Amino acid sequence: MEFWLRIDDGKLAGISFITDGCGSSLACGSMATVLAAGRTIEEALILEKDEILEALGGLPPEVEHCAELAANTVQAACWDYFSSLDRPAGKNGNGEMSKRREGESEEQYLERLQLTSRLGCIRNKIVVLSGKGGVGKSTVAVNIAVSLLSAGKKVGLLDVDIHGPSIPTMLGLEKESIIGSSEGMLPVEQDGLKVMSLGFLLESQDDAVIWRGPRKTGVIKQFLKDVAWGDLDYLIIDSPPGTGDEPLSVCQLIDDLTGAVVVTTPQKVAAVDVRKSISFCRELKIPVIGVIENMSGFVCPGCGQVTRILRSGGGRMVADGMDVPFLGEIPMDPGIAEASDLGRAFVKHLGQGPALEKMKMISEVLLNLDIETKDQGAL
Ligand code: ADP
C-alpha cells in the first residue's frame, strides 16, 4: 500500500493511494483517504486503525490488520513529508516522537503534538519560574535573552505571564501589536531578538484581570500553539509566577523543556516558595538548571560596593538543601530598574558592576548548556 499526499498550508489538500492487496485492503486504504483528507499533518499523524475500522462498520478479525496497515502507511507518508521539509513534526528537540501520556485525551495529545511540531526547531527551551510575583523573574528573562543574543545565538523571548505581561514595557515595545501570517503569529523583532508577549494581544495591561480560571489556561494554550518562531537556539519563557494552573499549563504543554531557572529573593520567607517551585519541576520532570537569588544586597551607585540590606543566602541555602545548582546572586542595582523603565535591557544599556558580572556568569551557564545539548545530540 502506498499513499500520496498533496499538502497545502499544512493541511492534506489531496490524498490518494494504491494497493495490490485484497478487497479489505482497498476498503481500508480508501477509508483512510476519506478520514485523512482536510486534516492538518499533525492530525493525520494520529489516524488510528480503530478509527478506520469504526468508519467501515467493522471488518472480520482476520483482515483487521489491513486497517492497521492503512493507518501506519498514512503516518509514514506524513513523516516522509516532514523529513523532506527537515521540519520535525510531533518530535521534540531530541528527535523523539511525543508519546501519548497516561490519562491524556486524544484532544490533549493532539494539542501537545501540534505544539511540539511548532517548537521542534528550537534547540533549548528554558522556562523562568518564580514562587511569586515581583522577585525579578521578567527582568532575569529579558537580560538572559539579550545576553545570549549578544553571544551570537538566535533567541526568542516568550512572555506568558498572564498576570502582568511586562516584557513589552521592559523592552520599549508597548506599541507593538501582533502580525499574523499563514504560518501563525509572527514575533516582534528587536535587534534580532524575537519577542512574543500576551501583552501584544491586550488593549491595555488591565485587560488580563478579566480572564479567569479555565479561560486563562485556554488563552495560554492557544498562544503557545500559534506563534511561528522558526529556527532558534534558545527560547526563554517568562512563565506566570507560582505553581498553580497557569505555570502548569505552560510546563505541561512544552514537553521537552531543556530546564527551568528559578528566581527568588534572599529573605528566608521566600525559601518556602522556591522549594515549591523546585518540587513543581521535579513532579513535572523538568531539570532545574539552577536557582538565582535576585535583589541580593544593594549596589551603591556612588562606590559600586554591595551592601547587604536584607538577610541574604536564602536562595543558596535552598539550592544546596535540595541538591540543585545555585547560579548566583544578583544585587539590587538602581541601573536595573532604570534600564527597565527606559525600555532597555540592563546588560546592553547602563549595565556595569557586580550586577552585570553576575548576569554574564548566569548566561555563560546557559551557553554551556547548549554545548552539552549539542554534544548529547552528536552521540
Ligand atoms: P517579576 O517578573 O518577578 O514580577 P520584575 O522582573 O517585573 O518581577 O521586577 C519587578 C521590579 O523590580 C521591576 O521594576 C524591576 O525593574 C525591578 N528589579 C528586578 N530586579 C532588580 C534588581 N536586581 N535591582 C533593581 N531592580 C530590580
mmCIF file of C-alpha atoms and ligand atoms in Angstrom:
data_model
loop_
_atom_site.group_PDB
_atom_site.id
_atom_site.type_symbol
_atom_site.label_atom_id
_atom_site.label_comp_id
_atom_site.label_asym_id
_atom_site.label_seq_id
_atom_site.Cartn_x
_atom_site.Cartn_y
_atom_site.Cartn_z
ATOM 1 C CA MET A 1 0.000 0.000 0.000
ATOM 2 C CA GLU A 2 1.255 3.491 -0.856
ATOM 3 C CA PHE A 3 -0.191 6.929 -0.216
ATOM 4 C CA TRP A 4 0.469 10.214 -1.983
ATOM 5 C CA LEU A 5 -0.209 13.477 -0.230
ATOM 6 C CA ARG A 6 -0.775 16.957 -1.556
ATOM 7 C CA ILE A 7 -0.077 19.433 1.219
ATOM 8 C CA ASP A 8 -1.370 22.943 1.170
ATOM 9 C CA ASP A 9 -0.863 25.311 4.083
ATOM 10 C CA GLY A 10 -0.047 22.439 6.456
ATOM 11 C CA LYS A 11 -3.191 20.508 5.538
ATOM 12 C CA LEU A 12 -3.811 17.422 3.423
ATOM 13 C CA ALA A 13 -5.435 19.084 0.427
ATOM 14 C CA GLY A 14 -5.314 15.832 -1.524
ATOM 15 C CA ILE A 15 -4.622 12.189 -0.709
ATOM 16 C CA SER A 16 -4.674 9.133 -2.952
ATOM 17 C CA PHE A 17 -3.384 5.585 -2.672
ATOM 18 C CA ILE A 18 -2.700 2.303 -4.451
ATOM 19 C CA THR A 19 -2.688 -1.223 -3.123
ATOM 20 C CA ASP A 20 -2.109 -4.568 -4.703
ATOM 21 C CA GLY A 21 -3.755 -6.233 -1.715
ATOM 22 C CA CYS A 22 -7.197 -7.769 -1.198
ATOM 23 C CA GLY A 23 -10.622 -6.091 -1.121
ATOM 24 C CA SER A 24 -10.275 -5.266 2.594
ATOM 25 C CA SER A 25 -7.011 -3.504 1.964
ATOM 26 C CA LEU A 26 -8.741 -1.498 -0.768
ATOM 27 C CA ALA A 27 -11.589 -0.610 1.621
ATOM 28 C CA CYS A 28 -9.210 0.400 4.423
ATOM 29 C CA GLY A 29 -6.954 2.455 2.159
ATOM 30 C CA SER A 30 -9.906 4.199 0.673
ATOM 31 C CA MET A 31 -11.443 4.928 4.094
ATOM 32 C CA ALA A 32 -8.058 6.233 5.304
ATOM 33 C CA THR A 33 -8.002 8.757 2.441
ATOM 34 C CA VAL A 34 -11.535 9.894 3.337
ATOM 35 C CA LEU A 35 -10.659 10.275 7.026
ATOM 36 C CA ALA A 36 -7.302 11.977 6.478
ATOM 37 C CA ALA A 37 -8.371 14.439 3.754
ATOM 38 C CA GLY A 38 -8.541 18.003 5.029
ATOM 39 C CA ARG A 39 -6.685 17.233 8.271
ATOM 40 C CA THR A 40 -3.556 19.005 9.343
ATOM 41 C CA ILE A 41 -0.420 16.878 9.091
ATOM 42 C CA GLU A 42 -0.338 16.531 12.873
ATOM 43 C CA GLU A 43 -3.963 15.336 12.898
ATOM 44 C CA ALA A 44 -3.235 12.837 10.121
ATOM 45 C CA LEU A 45 -0.347 11.526 12.217
ATOM 46 C CA ILE A 46 -2.742 10.229 14.818
ATOM 47 C CA LEU A 47 -5.072 8.438 12.413
ATOM 48 C CA GLU A 48 -5.562 5.045 14.011
ATOM 49 C CA LYS A 49 -6.607 1.559 12.991
ATOM 50 C CA ASP A 50 -9.726 1.699 15.198
ATOM 51 C CA GLU A 51 -10.916 4.886 13.569
ATOM 52 C CA ILE A 52 -10.767 3.244 10.138
ATOM 53 C CA LEU A 53 -12.494 0.098 11.410
ATOM 54 C CA GLU A 54 -15.233 2.096 13.063
ATOM 55 C CA ALA A 55 -15.837 4.174 9.944
ATOM 56 C CA LEU A 56 -16.111 0.949 7.923
ATOM 57 C CA GLY A 57 -18.573 -0.508 10.421
ATOM 58 C CA GLY A 58 -16.066 -3.222 11.392
ATOM 59 C CA LEU A 59 -14.215 -5.945 9.498
ATOM 60 C CA PRO A 60 -13.723 -9.671 10.085
ATOM 61 C CA PRO A 61 -10.896 -10.154 12.625
ATOM 62 C CA GLU A 62 -8.651 -11.943 10.101
ATOM 63 C CA VAL A 63 -8.468 -8.818 7.886
ATOM 64 C CA GLU A 64 -8.390 -6.130 10.599
ATOM 65 C CA HIS A 65 -4.635 -5.828 10.026
ATOM 66 C CA CYS A 66 -5.470 -4.045 6.721
ATOM 67 C CA ALA A 67 -6.780 -1.106 8.788
ATOM 68 C CA GLU A 68 -3.560 -1.053 10.776
ATOM 69 C CA LEU A 69 -1.511 -1.124 7.593
ATOM 70 C CA ALA A 70 -3.528 1.774 6.132
ATOM 71 C CA ALA A 71 -3.169 3.899 9.306
ATOM 72 C CA ASN A 72 0.566 3.193 9.568
ATOM 73 C CA THR A 73 1.169 3.932 5.900
ATOM 74 C CA VAL A 74 -0.638 7.286 6.116
ATOM 75 C CA GLN A 75 1.529 8.124 9.129
ATOM 76 C CA ALA A 76 4.680 7.069 7.285
ATOM 77 C CA ALA A 77 3.733 9.292 4.334
ATOM 78 C CA CYS A 78 3.292 12.237 6.739
ATOM 79 C CA TRP A 79 6.713 11.545 8.277
ATOM 80 C CA ASP A 80 8.240 11.414 4.784
ATOM 81 C CA TYR A 81 6.755 14.791 4.096
ATOM 82 C CA PHE A 82 8.231 16.240 7.275
ATOM 83 C CA SER A 83 11.657 14.736 6.644
ATOM 84 C CA SER A 84 11.655 16.250 3.174
ATOM 85 C CA LEU A 85 10.997 19.617 4.816
ATOM 86 C CA ASP A 86 13.532 18.981 7.526
ATOM 87 C CA ARG A 87 10.904 20.207 9.944
ATOM 88 C CA PRO A 88 10.275 17.856 12.832
ATOM 89 C CA ALA A 89 6.642 17.094 13.497
ATOM 90 C CA GLY A 90 5.452 15.920 16.872
ATOM 91 C CA LYS A 91 9.135 15.300 17.601
ATOM 92 C CA ASN A 92 10.920 17.036 20.384
ATOM 93 C CA GLY A 93 14.396 18.577 20.261
ATOM 94 C CA ASN A 94 15.966 15.105 20.664
ATOM 95 C CA GLY A 95 14.154 13.837 17.591
ATOM 96 C CA GLU A 96 11.846 11.636 19.664
ATOM 97 C CA MET A 97 8.172 11.386 18.836
ATOM 98 C CA SER A 98 5.985 12.638 21.681
ATOM 99 C CA LYS A 99 4.031 9.686 23.045
ATOM 100 C CA ARG A 100 0.514 9.840 24.394
ATOM 101 C CA ARG A 101 0.605 10.184 28.168
ATOM 102 C CA GLU A 102 -1.433 8.119 30.527
ATOM 103 C CA GLY A 103 -4.805 9.728 31.138
ATOM 104 C CA GLU A 104 -4.336 12.194 28.296
ATOM 105 C CA SER A 105 -7.319 12.539 25.973
ATOM 106 C CA GLU A 106 -6.858 12.399 22.220
ATOM 107 C CA GLU A 107 -7.623 16.100 22.052
ATOM 108 C CA GLN A 108 -4.980 16.930 24.659
ATOM 109 C CA TYR A 109 -2.428 14.710 22.915
ATOM 110 C CA LEU A 110 -3.159 16.362 19.591
ATOM 111 C CA GLU A 111 -2.772 19.761 21.155
ATOM 112 C CA ARG A 112 0.608 18.764 22.522
ATOM 113 C CA LEU A 113 1.703 17.272 19.199
ATOM 114 C CA GLN A 114 0.838 20.491 17.421
ATOM 115 C CA LEU A 115 2.838 22.463 19.918
ATOM 116 C CA THR A 116 5.797 20.105 19.769
ATOM 117 C CA SER A 117 5.839 20.482 15.981
ATOM 118 C CA ARG A 118 5.706 24.238 16.392
ATOM 119 C CA LEU A 119 8.612 24.302 18.795
ATOM 120 C CA GLY A 120 10.570 21.470 17.151
ATOM 121 C CA CYS A 121 13.058 23.858 15.503
ATOM 122 C CA ILE A 122 14.073 25.358 18.852
ATOM 123 C CA ARG A 123 17.097 23.699 20.426
ATOM 124 C CA ASN A 124 16.906 24.938 24.012
ATOM 125 C CA LYS A 125 13.673 25.873 25.720
ATOM 126 C CA ILE A 126 14.236 27.422 29.110
ATOM 127 C CA VAL A 127 11.415 28.406 31.417
ATOM 128 C CA VAL A 128 11.963 31.109 34.035
ATOM 129 C CA LEU A 129 9.908 30.436 37.155
ATOM 130 C CA SER A 130 9.363 32.120 40.491
ATOM 131 C CA GLY A 131 7.339 31.286 43.565
ATOM 132 C CA LYS A 132 5.623 34.662 43.457
ATOM 133 C CA GLY A 133 5.479 37.913 41.511
ATOM 134 C CA GLY A 134 7.796 40.886 41.937
ATOM 135 C CA VAL A 135 11.039 38.968 42.500
ATOM 136 C CA GLY A 136 12.571 39.945 39.158
ATOM 137 C CA LYS A 137 11.581 36.937 37.033
ATOM 138 C CA SER A 138 10.839 39.031 33.922
ATOM 139 C CA THR A 139 13.960 41.137 34.476
ATOM 140 C CA VAL A 140 16.062 37.975 34.570
ATOM 141 C CA ALA A 141 14.286 36.560 31.480
ATOM 142 C CA VAL A 142 14.932 39.730 29.453
ATOM 143 C CA ASN A 143 18.570 40.006 30.461
ATOM 144 C CA ILE A 144 19.325 36.335 29.896
ATOM 145 C CA ALA A 145 17.734 36.530 26.438
ATOM 146 C CA VAL A 146 19.666 39.658 25.447
ATOM 147 C CA SER A 147 22.963 38.209 26.782
ATOM 148 C CA LEU A 148 22.510 35.038 24.736
ATOM 149 C CA LEU A 149 21.707 37.148 21.694
ATOM 150 C CA SER A 150 24.890 39.183 22.249
ATOM 151 C CA ALA A 151 26.806 35.885 22.294
ATOM 152 C CA GLY A 152 25.647 35.332 18.717
ATOM 153 C CA LYS A 153 22.747 32.965 19.424
ATOM 154 C CA LYS A 154 19.341 33.031 17.753
ATOM 155 C CA VAL A 155 16.998 33.831 20.612
ATOM 156 C CA GLY A 156 13.278 34.143 21.223
ATOM 157 C CA LEU A 157 11.651 35.555 24.345
ATOM 158 C CA LEU A 158 8.142 34.429 25.162
ATOM 159 C CA ASP A 159 6.148 36.256 27.806
ATOM 160 C CA VAL A 160 3.243 34.175 29.043
ATOM 161 C CA ASP A 161 2.932 35.913 32.391
ATOM 162 C CA ILE A 162 -0.785 36.467 32.095
ATOM 163 C CA HIS A 163 -0.938 38.397 35.389
ATOM 164 C CA GLY A 164 1.260 41.167 34.156
ATOM 165 C CA PRO A 165 2.922 40.701 30.795
ATOM 166 C CA SER A 166 5.665 43.244 31.472
ATOM 167 C CA ILE A 167 8.185 42.344 28.781
ATOM 168 C CA PRO A 168 6.794 44.768 26.146
ATOM 169 C CA THR A 169 7.343 47.611 28.642
ATOM 170 C CA MET A 170 10.785 46.357 29.656
ATOM 171 C CA LEU A 171 11.882 46.352 26.019
ATOM 172 C CA GLY A 172 10.033 49.506 24.960
ATOM 173 C CA LEU A 173 7.683 47.521 22.711
ATOM 174 C CA GLU A 174 4.348 48.552 24.250
ATOM 175 C CA LYS A 175 3.050 49.995 20.987
ATOM 176 C CA GLU A 176 3.693 46.816 19.019
ATOM 177 C CA SER A 177 0.873 44.524 18.070
ATOM 178 C CA ILE A 178 0.819 41.068 16.591
ATOM 179 C CA ILE A 179 1.122 40.482 12.873
ATOM 180 C CA GLY A 180 -0.440 37.306 11.533
ATOM 181 C CA SER A 181 0.867 35.227 8.639
ATOM 182 C CA SER A 182 -0.130 31.949 7.003
ATOM 183 C CA GLU A 183 2.354 30.278 9.396
ATOM 184 C CA GLY A 184 0.843 31.823 12.538
ATOM 185 C CA MET A 185 1.529 34.897 14.662
ATOM 186 C CA LEU A 186 4.902 36.459 13.945
ATOM 187 C CA PRO A 187 7.079 37.525 16.876
ATOM 188 C CA VAL A 188 8.094 41.181 17.078
ATOM 189 C CA GLU A 189 11.813 41.558 16.285
ATOM 190 C CA GLN A 190 14.110 43.919 18.133
ATOM 191 C CA ASP A 191 17.763 43.956 17.061
ATOM 192 C CA GLY A 192 17.428 40.277 16.156
ATOM 193 C CA LEU A 193 15.635 39.233 19.363
ATOM 194 C CA LYS A 194 12.267 37.645 18.604
ATOM 195 C CA VAL A 195 9.736 38.689 21.213
ATOM 196 C CA MET A 196 6.210 37.476 21.755
ATOM 197 C CA SER A 197 4.058 38.574 24.646
ATOM 198 C CA LEU A 198 0.479 38.153 25.714
ATOM 199 C CA GLY A 199 0.732 41.897 26.278
ATOM 200 C CA PHE A 200 0.693 42.407 22.493
ATOM 201 C CA LEU A 201 -2.811 40.955 22.453
ATOM 202 C CA LEU A 202 -4.200 43.235 25.128
ATOM 203 C CA GLU A 203 -5.680 46.651 24.508
ATOM 204 C CA SER A 204 -4.353 47.651 27.895
ATOM 205 C CA GLN A 205 -2.417 45.832 30.628
ATOM 206 C CA ASP A 206 -5.556 45.836 32.820
ATOM 207 C CA ASP A 207 -7.319 43.508 30.366
ATOM 208 C CA ALA A 208 -5.536 40.495 31.866
ATOM 209 C CA VAL A 209 -7.615 40.683 35.040
ATOM 210 C CA ILE A 210 -10.857 39.892 33.214
ATOM 211 C CA TRP A 211 -9.599 36.426 32.283
ATOM 212 C CA ARG A 212 -10.485 33.843 34.874
ATOM 213 C CA GLY A 213 -9.512 30.231 35.555
ATOM 214 C CA PRO A 214 -10.005 27.974 32.539
ATOM 215 C CA ARG A 215 -10.207 30.971 30.220
ATOM 216 C CA LYS A 216 -6.676 31.923 31.229
ATOM 217 C CA THR A 217 -5.230 28.486 30.542
ATOM 218 C CA GLY A 218 -7.119 28.406 27.219
ATOM 219 C CA VAL A 219 -5.517 31.697 26.204
ATOM 220 C CA ILE A 220 -2.073 30.437 27.205
ATOM 221 C CA LYS A 221 -2.516 27.229 25.189
ATOM 222 C CA GLN A 222 -3.756 28.985 22.103
ATOM 223 C CA PHE A 223 -0.955 31.465 22.351
ATOM 224 C CA LEU A 224 1.754 28.815 22.694
ATOM 225 C CA LYS A 225 0.450 26.944 19.660
ATOM 226 C CA ASP A 226 0.077 29.895 17.339
ATOM 227 C CA VAL A 227 3.469 31.582 17.352
ATOM 228 C CA ALA A 228 5.712 30.978 14.326
ATOM 229 C CA TRP A 229 9.230 31.123 15.815
ATOM 230 C CA GLY A 230 11.251 29.482 13.068
ATOM 231 C CA ASP A 231 14.730 28.181 13.935
ATOM 232 C CA LEU A 232 16.064 29.264 17.311
ATOM 233 C CA ASP A 233 18.996 28.302 19.511
ATOM 234 C CA TYR A 234 17.138 29.408 22.645
ATOM 235 C CA LEU A 235 13.606 30.215 23.646
ATOM 236 C CA ILE A 236 13.386 31.900 27.041
ATOM 237 C CA ILE A 237 9.915 31.599 28.520
ATOM 238 C CA ASP A 238 8.740 34.043 31.169
ATOM 239 C CA SER A 239 6.167 31.929 32.980
ATOM 240 C CA PRO A 240 3.305 33.110 35.173
ATOM 241 C CA PRO A 241 4.503 33.104 38.821
ATOM 242 C CA GLY A 242 3.694 30.390 41.370
ATOM 243 C CA THR A 243 2.969 26.723 40.934
ATOM 244 C CA GLY A 244 -0.711 26.859 40.025
ATOM 245 C CA ASP A 245 -2.680 26.035 36.890
ATOM 246 C CA GLU A 246 -1.094 28.655 34.692
ATOM 247 C CA PRO A 247 2.590 27.735 35.009
ATOM 248 C CA LEU A 248 1.410 24.119 34.972
ATOM 249 C CA SER A 249 -0.220 24.573 31.541
ATOM 250 C CA VAL A 250 2.940 26.170 30.196
ATOM 251 C CA CYS A 251 5.236 23.439 31.518
ATOM 252 C CA GLN A 252 2.959 20.546 30.580
ATOM 253 C CA LEU A 253 2.328 21.700 27.052
ATOM 254 C CA ILE A 254 6.016 22.098 26.249
ATOM 255 C CA ASP A 255 7.101 18.533 26.810
ATOM 256 C CA ASP A 256 10.794 18.826 26.091
ATOM 257 C CA LEU A 257 11.801 21.799 28.186
ATOM 258 C CA THR A 258 15.575 21.940 28.491
ATOM 259 C CA GLY A 259 15.182 23.132 32.033
ATOM 260 C CA ALA A 260 13.998 25.748 34.465
ATOM 261 C CA VAL A 261 15.686 28.718 36.063
ATOM 262 C CA VAL A 262 14.072 29.586 39.384
ATOM 263 C CA VAL A 263 14.260 33.200 40.550
ATOM 264 C CA THR A 264 13.848 34.118 44.187
ATOM 265 C CA THR A 265 14.754 36.852 46.653
ATOM 266 C CA PRO A 266 17.140 36.391 49.598
ATOM 267 C CA GLN A 267 14.750 36.509 52.547
ATOM 268 C CA LYS A 268 14.019 33.376 54.498
ATOM 269 C CA VAL A 269 10.267 33.674 53.795
ATOM 270 C CA ALA A 270 10.969 33.317 50.062
ATOM 271 C CA ALA A 271 12.576 29.923 50.748
ATOM 272 C CA VAL A 272 9.158 28.275 51.039
ATOM 273 C CA ASP A 273 8.217 29.495 47.564
ATOM 274 C CA VAL A 274 11.458 28.457 45.950
ATOM 275 C CA ARG A 275 11.159 24.978 47.465
ATOM 276 C CA LYS A 276 7.675 24.717 45.981
ATOM 277 C CA SER A 277 8.996 25.752 42.570
ATOM 278 C CA ILE A 278 11.740 23.117 42.696
ATOM 279 C CA SER A 279 9.250 20.417 43.748
ATOM 280 C CA PHE A 280 6.961 21.564 40.940
ATOM 281 C CA CYS A 281 9.812 20.998 38.433
ATOM 282 C CA ARG A 282 10.589 17.604 39.924
ATOM 283 C CA GLU A 283 6.987 16.484 39.674
ATOM 284 C CA LEU A 284 6.908 17.507 36.037
ATOM 285 C CA LYS A 285 10.387 16.046 35.409
ATOM 286 C CA ILE A 286 11.797 19.388 34.311
ATOM 287 C CA PRO A 287 15.543 19.634 35.012
ATOM 288 C CA VAL A 288 16.329 22.543 37.339
ATOM 289 C CA ILE A 289 19.162 24.482 35.693
ATOM 290 C CA GLY A 290 19.549 26.467 38.871
ATOM 291 C CA VAL A 291 18.329 29.000 41.378
ATOM 292 C CA ILE A 292 19.062 32.729 41.116
ATOM 293 C CA GLU A 293 18.881 34.913 44.187
ATOM 294 C CA ASN A 294 17.836 38.328 42.906
ATOM 295 C CA MET A 295 17.925 41.635 44.820
ATOM 296 C CA SER A 296 20.656 40.148 46.959
ATOM 297 C CA GLY A 297 22.388 43.135 48.554
ATOM 298 C CA PHE A 298 22.421 46.687 47.210
ATOM 299 C CA VAL A 299 24.949 48.148 44.768
ATOM 300 C CA CYS A 300 25.842 51.692 45.864
ATOM 301 C CA PRO A 301 25.606 53.892 42.753
ATOM 302 C CA GLY A 302 28.468 56.009 44.117
ATOM 303 C CA CYS A 303 31.171 53.488 45.012
ATOM 304 C CA GLY A 304 29.836 50.276 43.427
ATOM 305 C CA GLN A 305 30.128 48.374 46.751
ATOM 306 C CA VAL A 306 27.474 45.755 47.522
ATOM 307 C CA THR A 307 25.786 46.212 50.900
ATOM 308 C CA ARG A 308 23.583 43.518 52.403
ATOM 309 C CA ILE A 309 20.418 45.375 53.326
ATOM 310 C CA LEU A 310 18.186 42.328 53.576
ATOM 311 C CA ARG A 311 19.074 38.984 55.047
ATOM 312 C CA SER A 312 20.708 37.018 52.241
ATOM 313 C CA GLY A 313 21.597 33.457 51.356
ATOM 314 C CA GLY A 314 18.023 32.057 51.245
ATOM 315 C CA GLY A 315 18.314 31.018 47.594
ATOM 316 C CA ARG A 316 21.687 29.318 48.041
ATOM 317 C CA MET A 317 20.517 27.560 51.194
ATOM 318 C CA VAL A 318 17.502 26.046 49.438
ATOM 319 C CA ALA A 319 19.507 25.168 46.314
ATOM 320 C CA ASP A 320 22.116 23.361 48.425
ATOM 321 C CA GLY A 321 19.453 21.719 50.581
ATOM 322 C CA MET A 322 17.527 20.410 47.587
ATOM 323 C CA ASP A 323 20.632 19.492 45.642
ATOM 324 C CA VAL A 324 20.145 21.784 42.651
ATOM 325 C CA PRO A 325 22.738 24.213 41.229
ATOM 326 C CA PHE A 326 22.930 27.734 42.596
ATOM 327 C CA LEU A 327 23.516 30.137 39.690
ATOM 328 C CA GLY A 328 24.369 33.236 41.690
ATOM 329 C CA GLU A 329 23.242 36.358 43.491
ATOM 330 C CA ILE A 330 22.214 39.408 41.505
ATOM 331 C CA PRO A 331 22.365 42.510 43.702
ATOM 332 C CA MET A 332 19.768 45.228 43.721
ATOM 333 C CA ASP A 333 21.085 47.848 41.320
ATOM 334 C CA PRO A 334 19.191 51.080 40.559
ATOM 335 C CA GLY A 335 20.532 50.751 36.979
ATOM 336 C CA ILE A 336 18.423 47.594 36.500
ATOM 337 C CA ALA A 337 15.172 49.345 37.387
ATOM 338 C CA GLU A 338 16.194 52.426 35.408
ATOM 339 C CA ALA A 339 17.057 50.453 32.268
ATOM 340 C CA SER A 340 13.756 48.626 32.578
ATOM 341 C CA ASP A 341 11.835 51.909 32.911
ATOM 342 C CA LEU A 342 13.622 53.175 29.803
ATOM 343 C CA GLY A 343 12.525 50.071 27.912
ATOM 344 C CA ARG A 344 16.053 48.667 27.612
ATOM 345 C CA ALA A 345 17.841 45.544 28.795
ATOM 346 C CA PHE A 346 20.336 46.314 31.580
ATOM 347 C CA VAL A 347 23.025 44.046 30.097
ATOM 348 C CA LYS A 348 23.121 46.244 26.992
ATOM 349 C CA HIS A 349 22.324 49.666 28.437
ATOM 350 C CA LEU A 350 23.563 51.068 31.744
ATOM 351 C CA GLY A 351 24.900 47.632 32.625
ATOM 352 C CA GLN A 352 28.007 47.702 34.801
ATOM 353 C CA GLY A 353 29.475 46.471 38.062
ATOM 354 C CA PRO A 354 28.618 43.367 40.090
ATOM 355 C CA ALA A 355 25.041 43.020 38.760
ATOM 356 C CA LEU A 356 26.285 42.907 35.164
ATOM 357 C CA GLU A 357 29.040 40.441 36.099
ATOM 358 C CA LYS A 358 26.523 38.093 37.725
ATOM 359 C CA MET A 359 24.140 38.256 34.777
ATOM 360 C CA LYS A 360 27.006 37.434 32.418
ATOM 361 C CA MET A 361 28.037 34.474 34.575
ATOM 362 C CA ILE A 362 24.482 33.138 34.529
ATOM 363 C CA SER A 363 24.315 33.465 30.733
ATOM 364 C CA GLU A 364 27.590 31.529 30.472
ATOM 365 C CA VAL A 365 25.938 28.615 32.273
ATOM 366 C CA LEU A 366 23.136 28.678 29.714
ATOM 367 C CA LEU A 367 25.600 28.918 26.824
ATOM 368 C CA ASN A 368 27.415 25.835 28.139
ATOM 369 C CA LEU A 369 24.094 24.068 28.346
ATOM 370 C CA ASP A 370 23.733 24.450 24.588
ATOM 371 C CA ILE A 371 27.169 22.923 24.054
ATOM 372 C CA GLU A 372 26.190 19.981 26.282
ATOM 373 C CA THR A 373 22.888 19.531 24.428
ATOM 374 C CA LYS A 374 24.725 19.533 21.104
ATOM 375 C CA ASP A 375 27.251 17.001 22.399
ATOM 376 C CA GLN A 376 24.445 14.718 23.534
ATOM 377 C CA GLY A 377 22.789 15.087 20.131
ATOM 378 C CA ALA A 378 26.049 14.060 18.446
ATOM 379 C CA LEU A 379 26.377 10.866 20.447
HETATM 380 P P1 ADP B 1 8.514 39.662 38.307
HETATM 381 O O1 ADP B 1 8.637 39.293 36.858
HETATM 382 O O2 ADP B 1 9.061 38.610 39.219
HETATM 383 O O3 ADP B 1 7.135 40.085 38.688
HETATM 384 P P2 ADP B 1 10.006 42.023 37.551
HETATM 385 O O4 ADP B 1 11.110 41.464 36.740
HETATM 386 O O5 ADP B 1 8.853 42.643 36.850
HETATM 387 O O6 ADP B 1 9.456 40.931 38.580
HETATM 388 O O7 ADP B 1 10.681 43.048 38.575
HETATM 389 C C1 ADP B 1 9.909 43.847 39.449
HETATM 390 C C2 ADP B 1 10.583 45.211 39.575
HETATM 391 O O8 ADP B 1 11.825 45.065 40.240
HETATM 392 C C3 ADP B 1 10.864 45.881 38.242
HETATM 393 O O9 ADP B 1 10.619 47.245 38.355
HETATM 394 C C4 ADP B 1 12.360 45.649 38.034
HETATM 395 O O10 ADP B 1 12.966 46.680 37.284
HETATM 396 C C5 ADP B 1 12.885 45.646 39.456
HETATM 397 N N1 ADP B 1 14.060 44.794 39.635
HETATM 398 C C6 ADP B 1 14.161 43.466 39.410
HETATM 399 N N2 ADP B 1 15.390 43.024 39.739
HETATM 400 C C7 ADP B 1 16.088 44.096 40.194
HETATM 401 C C8 ADP B 1 17.414 44.289 40.691
HETATM 402 N N3 ADP B 1 18.274 43.286 40.806
HETATM 403 N N4 ADP B 1 17.780 45.555 41.033
HETATM 404 C C9 ADP B 1 16.908 46.571 40.925
HETATM 405 N N5 ADP B 1 15.654 46.457 40.489
HETATM 406 C C10 ADP B 1 15.235 45.235 40.121
#
